[in-house]
Amino acid sequence: MKRIIIVLALGLLMGVGCGAPPARTQSITGPVVRMPKSYRFDPPTLQVKVGDTVTWINEDNFTHNVHFLSGTDWKSPSLRPGSQTSFTFTQPGEYRYQCDFHAQMMKGAIIVVP
Ligand SMILES: [Cu+2]
């Protein structure tokens, strides 16, 4: 009996860790940057093409945002856990960004190529 409970618990843990993304993320077709636990952008640097729409998804337990420091000064609203934001890149270049709430830990860059 004890073994069965352990197997069930493992299954639950794995289900939580590797579960399917929320339904609303299924409509995303462009590149994605995730904010997994805890305090990071994944991947931290992403190369995309001009015209691509990048979507950031907050999968962490904390509120974050996306604020560009170069290339554009666009800033997302505060992203509560489970929410997402998107930005379309219309010019090539290097776009560095941070989360304003955790600027020391959360930095990222989007490299936009023609
Ligand atoms: Cu943050």
PDB file of N, CA and C and ligand atoms in Angstrom:
ATOM      1  N   MET A   1       0.846  -1.212   0.000  1.00  0.00           N
ATOM      2  CA  MET A   1       0.000   0.000   0.000  1.00  0.00           C
ATOM      3  C   MET A   1       0.876   1.254   0.000  1.00  0.00           C
ATOM      4  N   LYS A   2       1.921   1.219   0.817  1.00  0.00           N
ATOM      5  CA  LYS A   2       2.797   2.388   0.903  1.00  0.00           C
ATOM      6  C   LYS A   2       3.413   2.688  -0.475  1.00  0.00           C
ATOM      7  N   ARG A   3       3.810   1.610  -1.151  1.00  0.00           N
ATOM      8  CA  ARG A   3       4.454   1.786  -2.457  1.00  0.00           C
ATOM      9  C   ARG A   3       3.486   2.427  -3.455  1.00  0.00           C
ATOM     10  N   ILE A   4       2.242   1.992  -3.409  1.00  0.00           N
ATOM     11  CA  ILE A   4       1.234   2.559  -4.318  1.00  0.00           C
ATOM     12  C   ILE A   4       1.091   4.059  -4.086  1.00  0.00           C
ATOM     13  N   ILE A   5       1.096   4.440  -2.820  1.00  0.00           N
ATOM     14  CA  ILE A   5       0.943   5.869  -2.510  1.00  0.00           C
ATOM     15  C   ILE A   5       2.131   6.651  -3.060  1.00  0.00           C
ATOM     16  N   ILE A   6       3.340   6.088  -2.908  1.00  0.00           N
ATOM     17  CA  ILE A   6       4.536   6.781  -3.408  1.00  0.00           C
ATOM     18  C   ILE A   6       4.454   6.940  -4.923  1.00  0.00           C
ATOM     19  N   VAL A   7       4.040   5.886  -5.615  1.00  0.00           N
ATOM     20  CA  VAL A   7       3.924   5.953  -7.074  1.00  0.00           C
ATOM     21  C   VAL A   7       2.903   7.010  -7.476  1.00  0.00           C
ATOM     22  N   LEU A   8       1.799   7.041  -6.760  1.00  0.00           N
ATOM     23  CA  LEU A   8       0.771   8.049  -7.056  1.00  0.00           C
ATOM     24  C   LEU A   8       1.322   9.457  -6.824  1.00  0.00           C
ATOM     25  N   ALA A   9       2.072   9.622  -5.728  1.00  0.00           N
ATOM     26  CA  ALA A   9       2.619  10.943  -5.419  1.00  0.00           C
ATOM     27  C   ALA A   9       3.607  11.365  -6.498  1.00  0.00           C
ATOM     28  N   LEU A  10       4.439  10.443  -6.949  1.00  0.00           N
ATOM     29  CA  LEU A  10       5.385  10.754  -8.015  1.00  0.00           C
ATOM     30  C   LEU A  10       4.658  11.180  -9.276  1.00  0.00           C
ATOM     31  N   GLY A  11       3.625  10.454  -9.595  1.00  0.00           N
ATOM     32  CA  GLY A  11       2.842  10.780 -10.779  1.00  0.00           C
ATOM     33  C   GLY A  11       2.249  12.174 -10.688  1.00  0.00           C
ATOM     34  N   LEU A  12       1.783  12.513  -9.500  1.00  0.00           N
ATOM     35  CA  LEU A  12       1.214  13.848  -9.289  1.00  0.00           C
ATOM     36  C   LEU A  12       2.284  14.915  -9.464  1.00  0.00           C
ATOM     37  N   LEU A  13       3.458  14.666  -8.873  1.00  0.00           N
ATOM     38  CA  LEU A  13       4.551  15.635  -8.976  1.00  0.00           C
ATOM     39  C   LEU A  13       4.933  15.853 -10.430  1.00  0.00           C
ATOM     40  N   MET A  14       5.080  14.747 -11.163  1.00  0.00           N
ATOM     41  CA  MET A  14       5.480  14.860 -12.563  1.00  0.00           C
ATOM     42  C   MET A  14       4.383  15.533 -13.378  1.00  0.00           C
ATOM     43  N   GLY A  15       3.156  15.249 -13.029  1.00  0.00           N
ATOM     44  CA  GLY A  15       2.037  15.882 -13.721  1.00  0.00           C
ATOM     45  C   GLY A  15       2.057  17.383 -13.551  1.00  0.00           C
ATOM     46  N   VAL A  16       2.409  17.817 -12.329  1.00  0.00           N
ATOM     47  CA  VAL A  16       2.450  19.253 -12.064  1.00  0.00           C
ATOM     48  C   VAL A  16       3.628  19.886 -12.810  1.00  0.00           C
ATOM     49  N   GLY A  17       4.783  19.179 -12.777  1.00  0.00           N
ATOM     50  CA  GLY A  17       5.992  19.763 -13.361  1.00  0.00           C
ATOM     51  C   GLY A  17       5.989  19.765 -14.875  1.00  0.00           C
ATOM     52  N   CYS A  18       5.408  18.746 -15.490  1.00  0.00           N
ATOM     53  CA  CYS A  18       5.518  18.603 -16.940  1.00  0.00           C
ATOM     54  C   CYS A  18       4.161  18.668 -17.625  1.00  0.00           C
ATOM     55  N   GLY A  19       3.174  19.200 -16.947  1.00  0.00           N
ATOM     56  CA  GLY A  19       1.825  19.202 -17.495  1.00  0.00           C
ATOM     57  C   GLY A  19       1.706  20.038 -18.747  1.00  0.00           C
ATOM     58  N   ALA A  20       0.638  19.835 -19.461  1.00  0.00           N
ATOM     59  CA  ALA A  20       0.370  20.623 -20.657  1.00  0.00           C
ATOM     60  C   ALA A  20       0.199  22.087 -20.268  1.00  0.00           C
ATOM     61  N   PRO A  21       0.611  22.997 -21.158  1.00  0.00           N
ATOM     62  CA  PRO A  21       0.434  24.417 -20.861  1.00  0.00           C
ATOM     63  C   PRO A  21      -1.048  24.773 -20.808  1.00  0.00           C
ATOM     64  N   PRO A  22      -1.355  25.903 -20.156  1.00  0.00           N
ATOM     65  CA  PRO A  22      -2.755  26.319 -20.098  1.00  0.00           C
ATOM     66  C   PRO A  22      -3.360  26.439 -21.492  1.00  0.00           C
ATOM     67  N   ALA A  23      -4.655  26.261 -21.596  1.00  0.00           N
ATOM     68  CA  ALA A  23      -5.328  26.208 -22.894  1.00  0.00           C
ATOM     69  C   ALA A  23      -5.075  27.457 -23.732  1.00  0.00           C
ATOM     70  N   ARG A  24      -5.000  28.610 -23.067  1.00  0.00           N
ATOM     71  CA  ARG A  24      -4.892  29.845 -23.844  1.00  0.00           C
ATOM     72  C   ARG A  24      -3.555  29.946 -24.573  1.00  0.00           C
ATOM     73  N   THR A  25      -2.518  29.186 -24.147  1.00  0.00           N
ATOM     74  CA  THR A  25      -1.239  29.279 -24.824  1.00  0.00           C
ATOM     75  C   THR A  25      -1.254  28.508 -26.143  1.00  0.00           C
ATOM     76  N   GLN A  26      -2.289  27.736 -26.407  1.00  0.00           N
ATOM     77  CA  GLN A  26      -2.323  26.922 -27.610  1.00  0.00           C
ATOM     78  C   GLN A  26      -2.433  27.759 -28.881  1.00  0.00           C
ATOM     79  N   SER A  27      -2.926  28.984 -28.755  1.00  0.00           N
ATOM     80  CA  SER A  27      -3.099  29.810 -29.939  1.00  0.00           C
ATOM     81  C   SER A  27      -1.813  30.544 -30.316  1.00  0.00           C
ATOM     82  N   ILE A  28      -0.775  30.419 -29.499  1.00  0.00           N
ATOM     83  CA  ILE A  28       0.479  31.109 -29.791  1.00  0.00           C
ATOM     84  C   ILE A  28       1.197  30.407 -30.935  1.00  0.00           C
ATOM     85  N   THR A  29       1.558  31.183 -31.957  1.00  0.00           N
ATOM     86  CA  THR A  29       2.251  30.576 -33.092  1.00  0.00           C
ATOM     87  C   THR A  29       3.700  31.031 -33.186  1.00  0.00           C
ATOM     88  N   GLY A  30       4.041  32.167 -32.597  1.00  0.00           N
ATOM     89  CA  GLY A  30       5.399  32.701 -32.720  1.00  0.00           C
ATOM     90  C   GLY A  30       6.320  32.198 -31.624  1.00  0.00           C
ATOM     91  N   PRO A  31       7.530  32.772 -31.578  1.00  0.00           N
ATOM     92  CA  PRO A  31       8.511  32.384 -30.559  1.00  0.00           C
ATOM     93  C   PRO A  31       7.997  32.713 -29.157  1.00  0.00           C
ATOM     94  N   VAL A  32       8.421  31.903 -28.187  1.00  0.00           N
ATOM     95  CA  VAL A  32       7.952  32.059 -26.808  1.00  0.00           C
ATOM     96  C   VAL A  32       9.141  32.153 -25.857  1.00  0.00           C
ATOM     97  N   VAL A  33       9.049  33.081 -24.928  1.00  0.00           N
ATOM     98  CA  VAL A  33       9.984  33.144 -23.801  1.00  0.00           C
ATOM     99  C   VAL A  33       9.178  32.840 -22.551  1.00  0.00           C
ATOM    100  N   ARG A  34       9.609  31.846 -21.803  1.00  0.00           N
ATOM    101  CA  ARG A  34       8.885  31.476 -20.592  1.00  0.00           C
ATOM    102  C   ARG A  34       9.557  32.076 -19.369  1.00  0.00           C
ATOM    103  N   MET A  35       8.745  32.286 -18.359  1.00  0.00           N
ATOM    104  CA  MET A  35       9.268  32.691 -17.052  1.00  0.00           C
ATOM    105  C   MET A  35       8.948  31.575 -16.082  1.00  0.00           C
ATOM    106  N   PRO A  36       9.833  30.566 -16.055  1.00  0.00           N
ATOM    107  CA  PRO A  36       9.592  29.442 -15.144  1.00  0.00           C
ATOM    108  C   PRO A  36      10.004  29.829 -13.733  1.00  0.00           C
ATOM    109  N   LYS A  37       9.778  28.954 -12.780  1.00  0.00           N
ATOM    110  CA  LYS A  37      10.242  29.197 -11.410  1.00  0.00           C
ATOM    111  C   LYS A  37      11.757  29.145 -11.405  1.00  0.00           C
ATOM    112  N   SER A  38      12.511  29.980 -10.817  1.00  0.00           N
ATOM    113  CA  SER A  38      11.992  31.244 -10.285  1.00  0.00           C
ATOM    114  C   SER A  38      12.895  32.351 -10.776  1.00  0.00           C
ATOM    115  N   TYR A  39      12.298  33.455 -11.110  1.00  0.00           N
ATOM    116  CA  TYR A  39      13.013  34.683 -11.445  1.00  0.00           C
ATOM    117  C   TYR A  39      13.945  34.546 -12.635  1.00  0.00           C
ATOM    118  N   ARG A  40      13.461  34.030 -13.759  1.00  0.00           N
ATOM    119  CA  ARG A  40      14.344  33.987 -14.924  1.00  0.00           C
ATOM    120  C   ARG A  40      13.523  33.970 -16.212  1.00  0.00           C
ATOM    121  N   PHE A  41      14.211  34.380 -17.287  1.00  0.00           N
ATOM    122  CA  PHE A  41      13.631  34.280 -18.626  1.00  0.00           C
ATOM    123  C   PHE A  41      14.264  33.080 -19.319  1.00  0.00           C
ATOM    124  N   ASP A  42      13.453  32.268 -19.959  1.00  0.00           N
ATOM    125  CA  ASP A  42      13.942  31.053 -20.605  1.00  0.00           C
ATOM    126  C   ASP A  42      13.395  30.966 -22.027  1.00  0.00           C
ATOM    127  N   PRO A  43      14.250  31.062 -23.073  1.00  0.00           N
ATOM    128  CA  PRO A  43      15.705  31.261 -22.966  1.00  0.00           C
ATOM    129  C   PRO A  43      16.038  32.715 -22.678  1.00  0.00           C
ATOM    130  N   PRO A  44      17.203  32.983 -22.070  1.00  0.00           N
ATOM    131  CA  PRO A  44      17.572  34.368 -21.763  1.00  0.00           C
ATOM    132  C   PRO A  44      17.856  35.171 -23.022  1.00  0.00           C
ATOM    133  N   THR A  45      18.373  34.520 -24.056  1.00  0.00           N
ATOM    134  CA  THR A  45      18.594  35.190 -25.342  1.00  0.00           C
ATOM    135  C   THR A  45      17.904  34.379 -26.432  1.00  0.00           C
ATOM    136  N   LEU A  46      17.149  35.088 -27.263  1.00  0.00           N
ATOM    137  CA  LEU A  46      16.380  34.411 -28.303  1.00  0.00           C
ATOM    138  C   LEU A  46      16.544  35.156 -29.619  1.00  0.00           C
ATOM    139  N   GLN A  47      16.828  34.422 -30.676  1.00  0.00           N
ATOM    140  CA  GLN A  47      16.933  35.047 -32.002  1.00  0.00           C
ATOM    141  C   GLN A  47      15.639  34.827 -32.770  1.00  0.00           C
ATOM    142  N   VAL A  48      15.108  35.920 -33.317  1.00  0.00           N
ATOM    143  CA  VAL A  48      13.873  35.845 -34.109  1.00  0.00           C
ATOM    144  C   VAL A  48      14.077  36.627 -35.396  1.00  0.00           C
ATOM    145  N   LYS A  49      13.068  36.616 -36.247  1.00  0.00           N
ATOM    146  CA  LYS A  49      13.124  37.354 -37.503  1.00  0.00           C
ATOM    147  C   LYS A  49      12.218  38.583 -37.443  1.00  0.00           C
ATOM    148  N   VAL A  50      12.559  39.568 -38.274  1.00  0.00           N
ATOM    149  CA  VAL A  50      11.719  40.757 -38.379  1.00  0.00           C
ATOM    150  C   VAL A  50      10.289  40.318 -38.705  1.00  0.00           C
ATOM    151  N   GLY A  51       9.353  40.878 -37.996  1.00  0.00           N
ATOM    152  CA  GLY A  51       7.946  40.523 -38.193  1.00  0.00           C
ATOM    153  C   GLY A  51       7.442  39.487 -37.204  1.00  0.00           C
ATOM    154  N   ASP A  52       8.369  38.839 -36.484  1.00  0.00           N
ATOM    155  CA  ASP A  52       7.945  37.842 -35.496  1.00  0.00           C
ATOM    156  C   ASP A  52       7.296  38.515 -34.286  1.00  0.00           C
ATOM    157  N   THR A  53       6.306  37.849 -33.763  1.00  0.00           N
ATOM    158  CA  THR A  53       5.691  38.276 -32.505  1.00  0.00           C
ATOM    159  C   THR A  53       6.149  37.328 -31.406  1.00  0.00           C
ATOM    160  N   VAL A  54       6.857  37.883 -30.433  1.00  0.00           N
ATOM    161  CA  VAL A  54       7.345  37.077 -29.312  1.00  0.00           C
ATOM    162  C   VAL A  54       6.337  37.177 -28.173  1.00  0.00           C
ATOM    163  N   THR A  55       6.046  36.033 -27.571  1.00  0.00           N
ATOM    164  CA  THR A  55       5.136  35.999 -26.431  1.00  0.00           C
ATOM    165  C   THR A  55       5.896  35.559 -25.190  1.00  0.00           C
ATOM    166  N   TRP A  56       5.734  36.308 -24.118  1.00  0.00           N
ATOM    167  CA  TRP A  56       6.315  35.953 -22.823  1.00  0.00           C
ATOM    168  C   TRP A  56       5.198  35.403 -21.950  1.00  0.00           C
ATOM    169  N   ILE A  57       5.462  34.253 -21.345  1.00  0.00           N
ATOM    170  CA  ILE A  57       4.453  33.602 -20.504  1.00  0.00           C
ATOM    171  C   ILE A  57       4.995  33.476 -19.086  1.00  0.00           C
ATOM    172  N   ASN A  58       4.263  34.017 -18.143  1.00  0.00           N
ATOM    173  CA  ASN A  58       4.688  33.935 -16.748  1.00  0.00           C
ATOM    174  C   ASN A  58       4.196  32.631 -16.126  1.00  0.00           C
ATOM    175  N   GLU A  59       5.128  31.697 -15.952  1.00  0.00           N
ATOM    176  CA  GLU A  59       4.798  30.409 -15.327  1.00  0.00           C
ATOM    177  C   GLU A  59       5.343  30.356 -13.907  1.00  0.00           C
ATOM    178  N   ASP A  60       5.808  31.497 -13.423  1.00  0.00           N
ATOM    179  CA  ASP A  60       6.355  31.579 -12.071  1.00  0.00           C
ATOM    180  C   ASP A  60       5.221  31.868 -11.086  1.00  0.00           C
ATOM    181  N   ASN A  61       5.568  31.884  -9.805  1.00  0.00           N
ATOM    182  CA  ASN A  61       4.559  32.197  -8.778  1.00  0.00           C
ATOM    183  C   ASN A  61       4.589  33.668  -8.394  1.00  0.00           C
ATOM    184  N   PHE A  62       5.368  34.474  -9.123  1.00  0.00           N
ATOM    185  CA  PHE A  62       5.508  35.875  -8.787  1.00  0.00           C
ATOM    186  C   PHE A  62       5.156  36.740  -9.996  1.00  0.00           C
ATOM    187  N   THR A  63       4.812  37.982  -9.726  1.00  0.00           N
ATOM    188  CA  THR A  63       4.479  38.918 -10.799  1.00  0.00           C
ATOM    189  C   THR A  63       5.764  39.452 -11.426  1.00  0.00           C
ATOM    190  N   HIS A  64       5.801  39.469 -12.734  1.00  0.00           N
ATOM    191  CA  HIS A  64       6.951  39.989 -13.468  1.00  0.00           C
ATOM    192  C   HIS A  64       6.463  40.957 -14.539  1.00  0.00           C
ATOM    193  N   ASN A  65       7.437  41.554 -15.271  1.00  0.00           N
ATOM    194  CA  ASN A  65       7.069  42.295 -16.469  1.00  0.00           C
ATOM    195  C   ASN A  65       8.223  42.217 -17.455  1.00  0.00           C
ATOM    196  N   VAL A  66       8.020  42.810 -18.609  1.00  0.00           N
ATOM    197  CA  VAL A  66       9.050  42.866 -19.653  1.00  0.00           C
ATOM    198  C   VAL A  66       9.230  44.335 -19.998  1.00  0.00           C
ATOM    199  N   HIS A  67      10.434  44.856 -19.768  1.00  0.00           N
ATOM    200  CA  HIS A  67      10.713  46.269 -20.018  1.00  0.00           C
ATOM    201  C   HIS A  67      12.002  46.366 -20.826  1.00  0.00           C
ATOM    202  N   PHE A  68      11.873  46.878 -22.055  1.00  0.00           N
ATOM    203  CA  PHE A  68      13.042  46.969 -22.928  1.00  0.00           C
ATOM    204  C   PHE A  68      13.919  48.149 -22.547  1.00  0.00           C
ATOM    205  N   LEU A  69      15.223  47.898 -22.561  1.00  0.00           N
ATOM    206  CA  LEU A  69      16.215  48.915 -22.224  1.00  0.00           C
ATOM    207  C   LEU A  69      16.940  49.399 -23.461  1.00  0.00           C
ATOM    208  N   SER A  70      16.845  48.638 -24.561  1.00  0.00           N
ATOM    209  CA  SER A  70      17.473  49.070 -25.817  1.00  0.00           C
ATOM    210  C   SER A  70      16.626  48.580 -26.983  1.00  0.00           C
ATOM    211  N   GLY A  71      16.703  49.325 -28.086  1.00  0.00           N
ATOM    212  CA  GLY A  71      15.939  48.961 -29.282  1.00  0.00           C
ATOM    213  C   GLY A  71      14.556  49.577 -29.293  1.00  0.00           C
ATOM    214  N   THR A  72      13.912  49.582 -28.146  1.00  0.00           N
ATOM    215  CA  THR A  72      12.599  50.189 -27.965  1.00  0.00           C
ATOM    216  C   THR A  72      12.433  50.414 -26.471  1.00  0.00           C
ATOM    217  N   ASP A  73      11.531  51.298 -26.096  1.00  0.00           N
ATOM    218  CA  ASP A  73      11.296  51.485 -24.659  1.00  0.00           C
ATOM    219  C   ASP A  73       9.964  50.853 -24.236  1.00  0.00           C
ATOM    220  N   TRP A  74       9.479  49.945 -25.070  1.00  0.00           N
ATOM    221  CA  TRP A  74       8.200  49.276 -24.772  1.00  0.00           C
ATOM    222  C   TRP A  74       8.260  48.546 -23.432  1.00  0.00           C
ATOM    223  N   LYS A  75       7.175  48.662 -22.693  1.00  0.00           N
ATOM    224  CA  LYS A  75       7.075  47.998 -21.392  1.00  0.00           C
ATOM    225  C   LYS A  75       5.731  47.306 -21.303  1.00  0.00           C
ATOM    226  N   SER A  76       5.752  46.061 -20.886  1.00  0.00           N
ATOM    227  CA  SER A  76       4.507  45.314 -20.733  1.00  0.00           C
ATOM    228  C   SER A  76       3.811  45.747 -19.457  1.00  0.00           C
ATOM    229  N   PRO A  77       2.526  45.434 -19.346  1.00  0.00           N
ATOM    230  CA  PRO A  77       1.887  45.585 -18.038  1.00  0.00           C
ATOM    231  C   PRO A  77       2.485  44.571 -17.064  1.00  0.00           C
ATOM    232  N   SER A  78       2.169  44.702 -15.800  1.00  0.00           N
ATOM    233  CA  SER A  78       2.579  43.698 -14.822  1.00  0.00           C
ATOM    234  C   SER A  78       1.914  42.375 -15.171  1.00  0.00           C
ATOM    235  N   LEU A  79       2.723  41.329 -15.166  1.00  0.00           N
ATOM    236  CA  LEU A  79       2.236  40.006 -15.569  1.00  0.00           C
ATOM    237  C   LEU A  79       2.074  39.140 -14.330  1.00  0.00           C
ATOM    238  N   ARG A  80       0.854  38.938 -13.932  1.00  0.00           N
ATOM    239  CA  ARG A  80       0.600  38.063 -12.790  1.00  0.00           C
ATOM    240  C   ARG A  80       0.865  36.618 -13.210  1.00  0.00           C
ATOM    241  N   PRO A  81       1.067  35.741 -12.218  1.00  0.00           N
ATOM    242  CA  PRO A  81       1.286  34.331 -12.556  1.00  0.00           C
ATOM    243  C   PRO A  81       0.198  33.810 -13.495  1.00  0.00           C
ATOM    244  N   GLY A  82       0.627  33.157 -14.577  1.00  0.00           N
ATOM    245  CA  GLY A  82      -0.322  32.585 -15.532  1.00  0.00           C
ATOM    246  C   GLY A  82      -0.667  33.502 -16.683  1.00  0.00           C
ATOM    247  N   SER A  83      -0.220  34.748 -16.628  1.00  0.00           N
ATOM    248  CA  SER A  83      -0.579  35.667 -17.710  1.00  0.00           C
ATOM    249  C   SER A  83       0.580  35.814 -18.693  1.00  0.00           C
ATOM    250  N   GLN A  84       0.298  36.484 -19.794  1.00  0.00           N
ATOM    251  CA  GLN A  84       1.280  36.580 -20.867  1.00  0.00           C
ATOM    252  C   GLN A  84       1.174  37.920 -21.568  1.00  0.00           C
ATOM    253  N   THR A  85       2.217  38.240 -22.347  1.00  0.00           N
ATOM    254  CA  THR A  85       2.225  39.472 -23.120  1.00  0.00           C
ATOM    255  C   THR A  85       2.976  39.216 -24.418  1.00  0.00           C
ATOM    256  N   SER A  86       2.743  40.033 -25.429  1.00  0.00           N
ATOM    257  CA  SER A  86       3.386  39.830 -26.727  1.00  0.00           C
ATOM    258  C   SER A  86       3.889  41.146 -27.287  1.00  0.00           C
ATOM    259  N   PHE A  87       4.933  41.059 -28.097  1.00  0.00           N
ATOM    260  CA  PHE A  87       5.473  42.224 -28.781  1.00  0.00           C
ATOM    261  C   PHE A  87       5.948  41.787 -30.165  1.00  0.00           C
ATOM    262  N   THR A  88       5.619  42.609 -31.184  1.00  0.00           N
ATOM    263  CA  THR A  88       6.035  42.312 -32.554  1.00  0.00           C
ATOM    264  C   THR A  88       7.233  43.169 -32.922  1.00  0.00           C
ATOM    265  N   PHE A  89       8.276  42.512 -33.421  1.00  0.00           N
ATOM    266  CA  PHE A  89       9.513  43.203 -33.773  1.00  0.00           C
ATOM    267  C   PHE A  89       9.502  43.534 -35.262  1.00  0.00           C
ATOM    268  N   THR A  90       9.561  44.828 -35.568  1.00  0.00           N
ATOM    269  CA  THR A  90       9.476  45.266 -36.960  1.00  0.00           C
ATOM    270  C   THR A  90      10.813  45.765 -37.498  1.00  0.00           C
ATOM    271  N   GLN A  91      11.829  45.848 -36.642  1.00  0.00           N
ATOM    272  CA  GLN A  91      13.151  46.310 -37.062  1.00  0.00           C
ATOM    273  C   GLN A  91      14.210  45.347 -36.544  1.00  0.00           C
ATOM    274  N   PRO A  92      15.239  45.079 -37.382  1.00  0.00           N
ATOM    275  CA  PRO A  92      16.325  44.239 -36.870  1.00  0.00           C
ATOM    276  C   PRO A  92      17.105  44.964 -35.774  1.00  0.00           C
ATOM    277  N   GLY A  93      17.762  44.195 -34.948  1.00  0.00           N
ATOM    278  CA  GLY A  93      18.568  44.797 -33.886  1.00  0.00           C
ATOM    279  C   GLY A  93      18.625  43.911 -32.663  1.00  0.00           C
ATOM    280  N   GLU A  94      19.283  44.450 -31.652  1.00  0.00           N
ATOM    281  CA  GLU A  94      19.405  43.735 -30.385  1.00  0.00           C
ATOM    282  C   GLU A  94      18.562  44.463 -29.350  1.00  0.00           C
ATOM    283  N   TYR A  95      17.638  43.742 -28.794  1.00  0.00           N
ATOM    284  CA  TYR A  95      16.692  44.315 -27.844  1.00  0.00           C
ATOM    285  C   TYR A  95      16.939  43.688 -26.475  1.00  0.00           C
ATOM    286  N   ARG A  96      17.490  44.492 -25.576  1.00  0.00           N
ATOM    287  CA  ARG A  96      17.721  43.989 -24.217  1.00  0.00           C
ATOM    288  C   ARG A  96      16.550  44.385 -23.339  1.00  0.00           C
ATOM    289  N   TYR A  97      16.218  43.504 -22.424  1.00  0.00           N
ATOM    290  CA  TYR A  97      15.105  43.822 -21.535  1.00  0.00           C
ATOM    291  C   TYR A  97      15.353  43.252 -20.151  1.00  0.00           C
ATOM    292  N   GLN A  98      14.530  43.684 -19.238  1.00  0.00           N
ATOM    293  CA  GLN A  98      14.593  43.185 -17.869  1.00  0.00           C
ATOM    294  C   GLN A  98      13.186  43.117 -17.304  1.00  0.00           C
ATOM    295  N   CYS A  99      13.078  42.438 -16.179  1.00  0.00           N
ATOM    296  CA  CYS A  99      11.878  42.558 -15.359  1.00  0.00           C
ATOM    297  C   CYS A  99      12.167  43.664 -14.354  1.00  0.00           C
ATOM    298  N   ASP A 100      11.310  44.666 -14.315  1.00  0.00           N
ATOM    299  CA  ASP A 100      11.563  45.796 -13.418  1.00  0.00           C
ATOM    300  C   ASP A 100      11.505  45.391 -11.946  1.00  0.00           C
ATOM    301  N   PHE A 101      10.743  44.364 -11.642  1.00  0.00           N
ATOM    302  CA  PHE A 101      10.586  43.964 -10.238  1.00  0.00           C
ATOM    303  C   PHE A 101      11.807  43.203  -9.722  1.00  0.00           C
ATOM    304  N   HIS A 102      12.524  42.563 -10.632  1.00  0.00           N
ATOM    305  CA  HIS A 102      13.678  41.737 -10.236  1.00  0.00           C
ATOM    306  C   HIS A 102      14.823  41.990 -11.210  1.00  0.00           C
ATOM    307  N   ALA A 103      15.182  43.250 -11.359  1.00  0.00           N
ATOM    308  CA  ALA A 103      16.126  43.650 -12.410  1.00  0.00           C
ATOM    309  C   ALA A 103      17.496  43.009 -12.237  1.00  0.00           C
ATOM    310  N   GLN A 104      17.880  42.704 -11.004  1.00  0.00           N
ATOM    311  CA  GLN A 104      19.197  42.092 -10.795  1.00  0.00           C
ATOM    312  C   GLN A 104      19.245  40.664 -11.336  1.00  0.00           C
ATOM    313  N   MET A 105      18.143  39.954 -11.254  1.00  0.00           N
ATOM    314  CA  MET A 105      18.129  38.530 -11.622  1.00  0.00           C
ATOM    315  C   MET A 105      17.558  38.287 -13.006  1.00  0.00           C
ATOM    316  N   MET A 106      16.620  39.129 -13.411  1.00  0.00           N
ATOM    317  CA  MET A 106      15.846  38.808 -14.618  1.00  0.00           C
ATOM    318  C   MET A 106      16.183  39.758 -15.757  1.00  0.00           C
ATOM    319  N   LYS A 107      17.106  39.299 -16.608  1.00  0.00           N
ATOM    320  CA  LYS A 107      17.468  40.050 -17.801  1.00  0.00           C
ATOM    321  C   LYS A 107      17.367  39.119 -18.996  1.00  0.00           C
ATOM    322  N   GLY A 108      17.064  39.715 -20.148  1.00  0.00           N
ATOM    323  CA  GLY A 108      16.971  38.910 -21.351  1.00  0.00           C
ATOM    324  C   GLY A 108      17.294  39.749 -22.558  1.00  0.00           C
ATOM    325  N   ALA A 109      17.374  39.085 -23.707  1.00  0.00           N
ATOM    326  CA  ALA A 109      17.625  39.804 -24.957  1.00  0.00           C
ATOM    327  C   ALA A 109      16.940  39.064 -26.105  1.00  0.00           C
ATOM    328  N   ILE A 110      16.418  39.868 -27.025  1.00  0.00           N
ATOM    329  CA  ILE A 110      15.882  39.329 -28.273  1.00  0.00           C
ATOM    330  C   ILE A 110      16.759  39.876 -29.400  1.00  0.00           C
ATOM    331  N   ILE A 111      17.305  38.966 -30.195  1.00  0.00           N
ATOM    332  CA  ILE A 111      18.107  39.360 -31.347  1.00  0.00           C
ATOM    333  C   ILE A 111      17.201  39.218 -32.570  1.00  0.00           C
ATOM    334  N   VAL A 112      16.956  40.351 -33.231  1.00  0.00           N
ATOM    335  CA  VAL A 112      16.045  40.334 -34.386  1.00  0.00           C
ATOM    336  C   VAL A 112      16.868  40.455 -35.660  1.00  0.00           C
ATOM    337  N   VAL A 113      16.759  39.454 -36.511  1.00  0.00           N
ATOM    338  CA  VAL A 113      17.528  39.432 -37.759  1.00  0.00           C
ATOM    339  C   VAL A 113      16.574  39.584 -38.943  1.00  0.00           C
ATOM    340  N   PRO A 114      17.081  40.133 -40.068  1.00  0.00           N
ATOM    341  CA  PRO A 114      16.219  40.335 -41.240  1.00  0.00           C
ATOM    342  C   PRO A 114      15.661  39.009 -41.774  1.00  0.00           C
TER     343      PRO A 114
HETATM  344 CU    CU B   1      10.347  39.597 -12.159  1.00  0.00          CU
END
